[in-house]
Amino acid sequence: MTRRRFLGALGALGTVGAVGAAASACGSTPPATASIALPDGLWPYTGPALTKQRITLRVLRQQFPIKVQDQYFSKLFAQFTAAYPNLRIEDQTVPFGELSQKAQLAIAGGSPPDIILTFGDFMPEYVANNAAVPLDGLIADDFIEDIVAPTRTLHSHDGRLYAMPWEQQILAHFYNADVFAKYGVEAPPVSDDPADAWTWERTREAWRELEEAQRGDDRRLWSLAPSIMGPGGPGSSYWFEGIFLRSAGARSGTESERRTFEAVSPDGTSARGYVDTPEAVAGMQYYQSLFTDRLTPRAGLPNAWYDGRAVSFVNADTTALRAQQLKVKFRWAVAPVPAGTTQFSHGSGAGFFVASASKHVPEAAALLAFLHNDANRMTWHSEVRGTLPARTSLFERLPRYRQHPYKLMLNTLEKCAYPPPATPGALSYQYVLNSAIKDIALGADPAERLRRAATKLDTLLARYR
Amino acid sequence: MTTQALRTEAEPTEAVPGRTAATAVRTPRSHKLTIGVLLAPACVGLAIFQLGPLVYALLNSFRQVSLLDLTNSKYVGLANYAELLQDTTFWHSMGNTLLYVVGKLVVQVPLAFALAVLLDRKLRGTALARAALFAPLVTSGAVIAVIWNLMYFPDTGLFNAIIDWSGLPTQPFLTSSAQALPAILLVGIWEDIGFSVLIFLAGLQAVPASVYEAAELDGVRGFRLARFVMLPLLRRTTMVVTFMATVFSFRVFTPIFVMTQGGPDNATNNAVYFMYQQAFQFSNLGYASAVGVTVIVLVAGLLALQARLLRTDLEY
């Protein structure tokens, strides 16, 4: 074959390929394969009929810590595309700490994924910036009403739902019972009633006793494991560390206590007088003492509690299932989250929203509906991840919530879990406070640092006034 | 003065005595066209990916723009710049940037020169030393930052293990306001020094051997040879090394992002990280653009000053 012929053949092959690709991209041909019906149909989807054209739905979500959790998505996506072969799903995953920025950049680029997973705390900002589509009319009303009230509030704006809550999380105090027993230190009470919780002060006493008892040991354990969220270590998660600020306030106390508890002005645009109150400063002084007393490390230690390098772990409810999955080598117990002036846990979680720039809103909403139907949710909550459901009816169908420690988690959710501060500048709010919390952990003066954070926040939130 | 007059007054060049711009061989038109065609893709690329974003950033710096909603921006004139002038965190980050630049130049440039001289002598172990110096150049910045982060770790890091083993108190390298910036600086020097050594080495190898022979005949050796012969001859090379080190220092981001996130208490927050925070943490694209434009102007000014201080007619 001559070179000219070879090049000619190559060109013809390229042209055929390009034409074929263009034809399939135009989506003019309905799929030839027969569809396999979904077991529960598309409930709770109530929108228009789905397109028959070939389209690709892009999903951006966090990479889950355990392989089986990621595989669960692949399985559900395969089921959905088997029923709707004209739909292709492109699943993009990023580490949780990078999810918000990835989403922001994708939205700014003008071609975001159709479906984006975000932490519920940030939903007000996406709504304020018209980045999400309201789901009313696409999702059944009874499904929306079934969502636990604080979570529904978090994912809604002006009475319209903007995100499907995937799961919710609360805090509990997990501890290594063997270590408490070994050193003869009284352990926090194991109970399903949050009211039985120790105070933060009493908890610190026990941690100090543990620290004291280990003097002279070759291998000393940390009394409290550091946060494992985001980048890990101090200042990595307002969702966890923010409770030291807000639990120092009270919902129905003095004006200052009330503002400390609320953490932001009612319109979400002012933080001065909310995050820098005397109560908030006291909360941060307590938090700082955990570092100055060497009860917790100044840097992240992944898996410190699971590996037996730390005694206590104040962390999300998923810790219980994770400990079972990892078959940790010690006896562990769960106590209610310690109480400040108020017993406080942030009760929020991740949720999926449909990007307003999506060209396939009905199909995206239908996929979300399928992911959130009862059967799929039950599997996720009971076998795959162990997080709390976001809907009341699911609690009734999951027997685990009638026994310890899951009953404690449900009670915590109902009695002392509160949504994060609702502000249209939610991302900025948490970045600024995380940075302040980290500085305080590393030795900055709490009063001065919180005052600076409040001033910075007011500057940033002024845009939304 | 006309162009013609300028041409007639043109000085003969050093390279070819008697040749002036006026008598230089003219490039044929067809050659010019070929040159233009060959340069076009690069020029278009530069215009789209370098100049375009710069212009876009300049325009954005006069607006209030949210990263999440670019369609909803409003013109604010010089408000972003006015806010910048009053922003103590910005000036603190600029101070950190300058400290980093100065620290890097003071340590890296002389050290790179000394290492280049040693490598140029082809002593035993030169090949190994050269590989060790150049390895960071081909290593991912993020990987380097993660490894150094582990070595700096407060309780279990390599450095503190050595310090603890020698009976000294362990150090809060990345968690102390006083030590964090020097710790980041050390990473930067370790990472970039190979590049500076490479340029110095090229400069040293371009100096004719006759110069060294003449110096040796005059009894000039060791430090005096370096001070009075090598350094003056390598002035232009030094300028390139200084330029590159300055630009790299202004651009440093990865170790700060991975190791300290600008903390503790803004101790490692530099201009680029501050800009990143405004854009991607606070969704404040207009303000971030104003920071970017200001930093470009400051860097350009600094580079111009360096060029003036280091200018020379000698070239090797």
Short mmCIF file of C-alpha atoms in Angstrom, two decimals, chain A residues 101 103-105 107-109 125-126 128-131 222 231 294 297-301 427-428 431-432 435 438-439 442 444 448-449 452 456 459-460 463-464, chain B residues 64-70 72 83 87 89 153-156 174-176 257 259-261 263-266 274 276-285 287:
data_model
loop_
_atom_site.label_atom_id
_atom_site.label_comp_id
_atom_site.label_asym_id
_atom_site.label_seq_id
_atom_site.Cartn_x
_atom_site.Cartn_y
_atom_site.Cartn_z
CA GLN A 101 -14.53 23.94 45.60
CA ALA A 103 -18.66 22.31 42.66
CA GLN A 104 -18.01 26.07 42.80
CA LEU A 105 -15.54 25.92 39.93
CA ILE A 107 -20.69 26.20 38.37
CA ALA A 108 -18.45 29.18 37.62
CA GLY A 109 -17.26 27.45 34.45
CA GLU A 125 -25.34 29.77 49.51
CA TYR A 126 -26.10 27.73 46.39
CA ALA A 128 -28.77 32.50 47.13
CA ASN A 129 -26.61 32.33 44.00
CA ASN A 130 -29.32 30.67 41.86
CA ALA A 131 -27.17 27.59 41.41
CA TRP A 222 -4.33 10.76 73.34
CA PRO A 231 -8.05 17.95 56.09
CA ARG A 294 -2.09 17.82 75.70
CA PRO A 297 -3.02 16.48 69.19
CA ARG A 298 -2.40 19.72 67.32
CA ALA A 299 -2.38 17.94 63.97
CA GLY A 300 -4.54 15.39 62.22
CA LEU A 301 -4.12 11.71 63.04
CA LEU A 427 -19.03 28.64 52.67
CA SER A 428 -17.28 31.83 53.75
CA TYR A 431 -13.95 28.82 56.21
CA VAL A 432 -13.46 31.90 58.39
CA SER A 435 -9.46 29.15 60.40
CA LYS A 438 -7.48 26.27 64.21
CA ASP A 439 -5.57 29.37 65.31
CA LEU A 442 -2.64 26.45 68.19
CA ALA A 444 -4.18 32.35 69.57
CA GLU A 448 -9.17 38.57 69.95
CA ARG A 449 -9.28 35.85 67.29
CA ARG A 452 -11.30 39.31 64.08
CA LYS A 456 -14.07 39.47 58.60
CA THR A 459 -17.30 42.20 55.58
CA LEU A 460 -17.92 39.04 53.56
CA ARG A 463 -22.71 41.32 49.95
CA TYR A 464 -25.94 39.54 50.83
CA GLN B 64 -18.28 42.63 42.52
CA VAL B 65 -18.55 39.05 41.27
CA SER B 66 -19.57 35.87 43.03
CA LEU B 67 -17.89 32.71 41.85
CA LEU B 68 -21.21 30.89 42.03
CA ASP B 69 -23.12 33.39 39.92
CA LEU B 70 -20.98 35.16 37.33
CA ASN B 72 -24.98 38.60 38.65
CA GLU B 83 -10.78 47.83 50.33
CA ASP B 87 -7.12 45.14 54.42
CA THR B 89 -4.61 40.64 56.22
CA PHE B 153 4.70 16.28 62.24
CA PRO B 154 4.59 17.42 65.89
CA ASP B 155 4.82 14.07 67.68
CA THR B 156 5.71 11.41 65.16
CA LEU B 174 4.16 24.05 61.45
CA THR B 175 2.01 24.95 64.43
CA SER B 176 4.00 27.89 65.73
CA PHE B 257 -2.08 24.83 50.80
CA MET B 259 0.85 22.00 55.05
CA THR B 260 -0.53 25.06 56.83
CA GLN B 261 -3.50 26.53 54.92
CA GLY B 263 -1.87 29.50 59.31
CA PRO B 264 -1.19 29.53 62.13
CA ASP B 265 -2.80 32.94 62.51
CA ASN B 266 -1.88 33.98 58.94
CA PHE B 274 -4.66 35.11 50.06
CA TYR B 276 -6.97 31.83 46.42
CA GLN B 277 -8.89 32.34 49.66
CA GLN B 278 -10.78 35.34 48.30
CA ALA B 279 -11.72 33.55 45.07
CA PHE B 280 -12.36 29.98 46.12
CA GLN B 281 -13.19 30.13 49.80
CA PHE B 282 -15.06 33.42 49.96
CA SER B 283 -16.43 33.34 46.37
CA ASN B 284 -15.23 36.95 46.04
CA LEU B 285 -13.89 36.90 42.49
CA TYR B 287 -11.68 41.24 45.10
#
